[in-house]
Amino acid sequence: MMLSKLSRRCYCTSVQQPWLFLGLGNPGDKYNGTRHNIGFEMIDVFAESVGIQMNLLNFKAIMGQGFVGDLPVILAKPQTYMNLSGESVHDDTQLPCGVLRLQEKGGHGCHNGLKSVMHHFRGNKEFARLRIGIGKPPGQMDPKAFLLQKFSMLARERIDGALAEGVEALKLVLSKDFGESWRLFNVEQKYKHLRQHTIIAP
């Protein structure tokens, strides 16, 4: 099925190679709104903000194709489970809830979805990623149970704000400005975390 937007602009004959944004998550309604599926949410929010419809099913993924400015972009939500995402933007318990971090490259950080992506990229780690903090499980809670929970009201508010900021982060990725802009973005996110934990005396 072709997108109406692509009928006005020829995506296939674009001179530039398309960017691929891959959001990690699990398929199925029972995972909607859980911490594990924040990568899917980021793709959906970005798609809506740039006018790309997620209405293609290909390569074991729900996909959308379009342009951001003059840049061809492919958005994808793999419909394999998280640990098998490489067959076809991700949650991170090491970052506080609602805090983002852009990385030009790096390892998998024990994230099974990234492990799978790297495996299917034949070990290649040279791809940018947007990490979306979901916080750590409280106390002795099972990490798997934590990931499959929905957000509390306060956490949901922070995540919604983070998703809006994530749209701008992905546009930074498209700009290829991997230097000062990325550094400033990450510094701002770091201070956002500190502000979240600042207690102001009455």
Coordinates of N, CA and C in Angstrom, one line a residue, residues 68-186:
V68 N 11.4 14.0 5.8 CA 11.5 15.0 6.8 C 12.4 16.1 6.1
G69 N 11.7 17.2 5.8 CA 12.4 18.1 4.9 C 12.6 17.5 3.5
D70 N 13.9 17.4 3.1 CA 14.2 16.8 1.8 C 14.8 15.4 2.1
L71 N 14.8 14.9 3.3 CA 15.5 13.7 3.6 C 14.5 12.5 3.6
P72 N 14.7 11.5 2.9 CA 13.9 10.3 2.9 C 14.1 9.5 4.2
V73 N 13.0 9.1 4.8 CA 13.0 8.4 6.1 C 12.1 7.2 6.1
I74 N 12.6 6.1 6.7 CA 11.8 4.9 6.9 C 11.6 4.7 8.4
L75 N 10.4 4.6 8.9 CA 10.2 4.3 10.3 C 9.7 2.9 10.5
A76 N 10.1 2.2 11.5 CA 9.7 0.8 11.6 C 9.5 0.4 13.1
K77 N 8.5 -0.4 13.3 CA 8.2 -1.1 14.6 C 8.2 -2.6 14.4
P78 N 9.3 -3.2 14.7 CA 9.4 -4.7 14.4 C 8.3 -5.4 15.2
Q79 N 7.7 -6.4 14.5 CA 6.6 -7.2 15.0 C 7.1 -8.6 15.5
T80 N 8.5 -8.7 15.6 CA 9.0 -9.8 16.4 C 9.1 -9.3 17.8
Y81 N 9.3 -10.2 18.7 CA 9.4 -9.8 20.1 C 10.8 -9.1 20.4
M82 N 10.9 -8.3 21.4 CA 12.0 -7.5 21.7 C 13.3 -8.2 21.5
N83 N 13.5 -9.4 22.0 CA 14.7 -10.1 21.9 C 15.1 -10.5 20.5
L84 N 14.1 -10.4 19.6 CA 14.4 -10.8 18.2 C 14.3 -9.6 17.3
S85 N 14.4 -8.4 17.8 CA 14.1 -7.2 17.0 C 15.0 -7.1 15.8
G86 N 16.2 -7.7 15.8 CA 17.2 -7.6 14.7 C 16.7 -8.3 13.5
E87 N 15.7 -9.1 13.5 CA 15.2 -9.8 12.3 C 14.5 -8.8 11.4
S88 N 14.1 -8.0 11.7 CA 13.4 -7.1 10.8 C 14.2 -5.9 10.2
V89 N 14.7 2.9 18.8 CA 14.8 3.9 19.8 C 14.5 3.2 21.0
H90 N 14.9 2.9 22.1 CA 14.6 1.8 23.0 C 14.6 2.2 24.5
D91 N 13.9 1.4 25.3 CA 13.8 1.7 26.7 C 15.2 1.5 27.4
D92 N 15.4 2.1 28.5 CA 16.7 2.0 29.2 C 16.5 2.2 30.7
T93 N 16.7 1.1 31.5 CA 16.5 1.2 32.9 C 17.7 1.8 33.6
Q94 N 18.8 2.1 32.9 CA 19.9 2.8 33.5 C 19.8 4.3 33.5
L95 N 18.7 4.8 32.8 CA 18.5 6.2 32.8 C 17.2 6.5 33.6
P96 N 17.2 7.6 34.4 CA 16.0 8.0 35.1 C 14.8 8.2 34.2
C97 N 13.6 8.0 34.7 CA 12.4 8.1 34.0 C 12.2 9.4 33.3
G98 N 12.1 9.4 31.9 CA 11.8 10.6 31.2 C 13.1 11.3 30.7
V99 N 14.3 10.8 31.0 CA 15.5 11.4 30.6 C 16.0 10.7 29.3
L100 N 16.4 11.5 28.4 CA 16.9 10.9 27.1 C 18.4 11.1 26.9
R101 N 18.9 10.2 26.1 CA 20.4 10.4 25.8 C 20.6 9.9 24.3
L102 N 21.3 10.8 23.6 CA 21.7 10.5 22.2 C 23.1 9.9 22.2
Q103 N 23.3 8.8 21.5 CA 24.6 8.3 21.3 C 24.9 8.0 19.8
E104 N 26.1 8.4 19.4 CA 26.4 8.2 18.0 C 26.7 6.7 17.7
K105 N 27.2 6.0 18.7 CA 27.4 4.5 18.6 C 27.6 4.0 20.0
G106 N 27.9 2.7 20.1 CA 28.1 2.1 21.4 C 27.7 0.7 21.4
G107 N 27.8 0.1 22.6 CA 27.5 -1.3 22.8 C 26.0 -1.5 23.1
H108 N 25.6 -2.7 23.5 CA 24.2 -3.0 23.8 C 23.8 -2.8 25.2
G109 N 24.8 -2.6 26.1 CA 24.4 -2.3 27.5 C 23.5 -3.3 28.1
C110 N 23.6 -4.6 27.7 CA 22.8 -5.7 28.2 C 21.3 -5.6 27.8
H111 N 21.1 -4.7 26.8 CA 19.7 -4.6 26.3 C 19.5 -5.7 25.2
N112 N 18.6 -6.6 25.4 CA 18.4 -7.7 24.5 C 18.0 -7.3 23.1
G113 N 17.2 -6.3 23.0 CA 16.8 -5.8 21.7 C 18.0 -5.3 20.9
L114 N 18.8 -4.6 21.6 CA 20.0 -4.1 20.9 C 21.0 -5.2 20.5
K115 N 21.1 -6.2 21.4 CA 21.9 -7.3 21.1 C 21.5 -8.0 19.8
S116 N 20.2 -8.1 19.7 CA 19.6 -8.7 18.5 C 19.9 -7.9 17.2
V117 N 19.7 -6.6 17.4 CA 20.0 -5.7 16.2 C 21.4 -5.8 15.8
M118 N 22.3 -5.8 16.8 CA 23.8 -5.9 16.4 C 24.1 -7.2 15.8
H119 N 23.5 -8.3 16.3 CA 23.7 -9.6 15.7 C 23.3 -9.6 14.3
H120 N 22.2 -9.0 13.9 CA 21.7 -9.0 12.5 C 22.5 -8.0 11.7
F121 N 23.2 -7.1 12.4 CA 24.1 -6.1 11.6 C 25.5 -6.7 11.6
R122 N 25.6 -8.0 11.9 CA 26.9 -8.7 11.9 C 27.9 -8.1 12.8
G123 N 27.4 -7.7 14.0 CA 28.3 -7.2 15.0 C 28.6 -5.7 14.9
N124 N 28.0 -5.0 13.9 CA 28.2 -3.6 13.7 C 27.6 -2.8 14.8
K125 N 28.4 -1.9 15.5 CA 27.9 -1.0 16.5 C 27.8 0.4 16.1
E126 N 28.1 0.6 14.8 CA 28.3 2.0 14.3 C 26.9 2.6 13.9
F127 N 26.0 2.6 14.8 CA 24.7 3.3 14.5 C 24.2 4.1 15.7
A128 N 23.6 5.2 15.4 CA 23.2 6.1 16.4 C 22.0 5.5 17.1
R129 N 21.8 5.9 18.4 CA 20.6 5.5 19.1 C 20.1 6.5 20.1
L130 N 18.8 6.5 20.3 CA 18.2 7.4 21.3 C 17.7 6.5 22.4
R131 N 18.3 6.7 23.6 CA 17.9 6.0 24.8 C 16.9 6.7 25.5
I132 N 15.8 6.0 25.9 CA 14.7 6.7 26.6 C 14.6 6.1 28.0
G133 N 14.9 6.9 29.0 CA 15.0 6.4 30.4 C 13.6 6.0 30.9
I134 N 13.5 4.9 31.6 CA 12.2 4.4 32.2 C 12.4 4.2 33.7
G135 N 13.7 4.4 34.2 CA 13.9 4.2 35.6 C 14.2 2.8 36.0
K136 N 14.6 2.6 37.2 CA 14.9 1.2 37.7 C 13.8 0.7 38.5
P137 N 13.7 -0.7 38.6 CA 12.6 -1.3 39.4 C 12.8 -0.9 40.8
P138 N 11.7 -0.7 41.6 CA 11.8 -0.4 43.0 C 12.2 -1.6 43.8
G139 N 13.1 -1.4 44.8 CA 13.3 -2.5 45.7 C 13.8 -3.8 45.0
Q140 N 13.2 -4.9 45.4 CA 13.6 -6.2 44.8 C 12.7 -6.7 43.7
M141 N 12.0 -5.7 43.1 CA 11.0 -6.1 42.1 C 11.7 -6.7 40.9
D142 N 11.1 -7.8 40.3 CA 11.6 -8.5 39.2 C 11.6 -7.5 38.0
P143 N 12.8 -7.3 37.4 CA 12.9 -6.3 36.3 C 12.0 -6.6 35.1
K144 N 11.7 -7.9 34.9 CA 10.8 -8.2 33.8 C 9.4 -7.8 34.1
A145 N 9.0 -7.9 35.3 CA 7.6 -7.5 35.7 C 7.6 -5.9 35.6
F146 N 8.6 -5.3 36.0 CA 8.7 -3.8 36.0 C 8.5 -3.3 34.5
L147 N 9.2 -4.0 33.6 CA 9.2 -3.6 32.2 C 7.8 -3.7 31.6
L148 N 7.1 -4.7 32.1 CA 5.8 -5.0 31.5 C 4.6 -4.2 32.2
Q149 N 5.0 -3.4 33.2 CA 4.0 -2.6 33.8 C 3.7 -1.3 33.0
K150 N 2.5 -0.7 33.2 CA 2.2 0.6 32.7 C 2.8 1.6 33.6
F151 N 2.9 2.8 33.1 CA 3.5 3.9 33.9 C 2.5 4.5 34.9
S152 N 3.1 4.9 36.1 CA 2.2 5.7 37.0 C 1.9 7.0 36.4
M153 N 1.0 7.7 37.1 CA 0.5 9.0 36.5 C 1.7 10.0 36.4
L154 N 2.6 10.1 37.4 CA 3.7 11.0 37.4 C 4.7 10.5 36.3
A155 N 5.0 9.2 36.3 CA 5.9 8.7 35.3 C 5.4 9.0 33.9
R156 N 4.1 8.8 33.7 CA 3.5 9.0 32.4 C 3.6 10.4 31.9
E157 N 3.5 11.4 32.9 CA 3.7 12.8 32.5 C 5.1 13.0 32.1
R158 N 6.1 12.5 32.8 CA 7.5 12.6 32.4 C 7.8 12.0 31.0
I159 N 7.2 10.8 30.8 CA 7.4 10.2 29.5 C 6.8 10.9 28.4
D160 N 5.6 11.5 28.6 CA 5.0 12.3 27.5 C 5.9 13.5 27.1
G161 N 6.4 14.1 28.2 CA 7.3 15.2 27.9 C 8.6 14.8 27.2
A162 N 9.1 13.6 27.6 CA 10.3 13.0 26.9 C 10.0 12.7 25.5
L163 N 8.9 12.2 25.2 CA 8.6 11.8 23.8 C 8.5 13.1 22.9
A164 N 8.0 14.2 23.4 CA 8.0 15.4 22.7 C 9.4 15.9 22.4
E165 N 10.3 15.8 23.4 CA 11.7 16.1 23.3 C 12.4 15.2 22.3
G166 N 12.0 13.9 22.3 CA 12.5 12.9 21.5 C 12.4 13.2 20.0
V167 N 11.3 13.9 19.7 CA 11.0 14.3 18.3 C 12.2 15.2 17.8
E168 N 12.5 16.2 18.7 CA 13.6 17.1 18.3 C 15.0 16.4 18.3
A169 N 15.1 15.4 19.2 CA 16.3 14.6 19.2 C 16.5 13.8 17.9
L170 N 15.5 13.2 17.4 CA 15.6 12.5 16.1 C 15.8 13.4 14.9
K171 N 15.3 14.6 15.0 CA 15.7 15.6 14.0 C 17.1 16.0 14.1
L172 N 17.7 16.0 15.3 CA 19.2 16.2 15.4 C 19.9 15.1 14.7
V173 N 19.5 13.9 14.9 CA 20.1 12.8 14.2 C 20.1 13.0 12.7
L174 N 19.0 13.4 12.2 CA 18.9 13.7 10.7 C 19.9 14.8 10.3
S175 N 20.1 15.7 11.2 CA 21.0 16.9 10.8 C 22.5 16.4 10.7
K176 N 22.8 15.2 11.2 CA 24.2 14.7 11.2 C 25.1 15.5 12.0
D177 N 24.6 16.4 12.8 CA 25.4 17.3 13.7 C 25.7 16.5 14.9
F178 N 26.7 15.6 14.9 CA 27.0 14.7 16.0 C 27.9 15.3 17.1
G179 N 28.2 16.6 16.9 CA 29.1 17.2 17.8 C 28.4 18.1 18.9
E180 N 28.5 19.4 18.8 CA 28.0 20.3 19.8 C 26.5 20.2 20.1
S181 N 25.7 20.0 19.1 CA 24.3 19.9 19.3 C 23.9 18.7 20.1
W182 N 24.5 17.6 19.8 CA 24.2 16.4 20.6 C 24.7 16.5 22.1
R183 N 25.9 17.1 22.2 CA 26.5 17.4 23.6 C 25.5 18.2 24.4
L184 N 25.1 19.3 23.8 CA 24.2 20.2 24.5 C 22.8 19.6 24.8
F185 N 22.3 18.8 23.9 CA 21.1 18.0 24.2 C 21.3 17.1 25.4
N186 N 22.4 16.4 25.4 CA 22.6 15.4 26.5 C 22.8 16.1 27.9

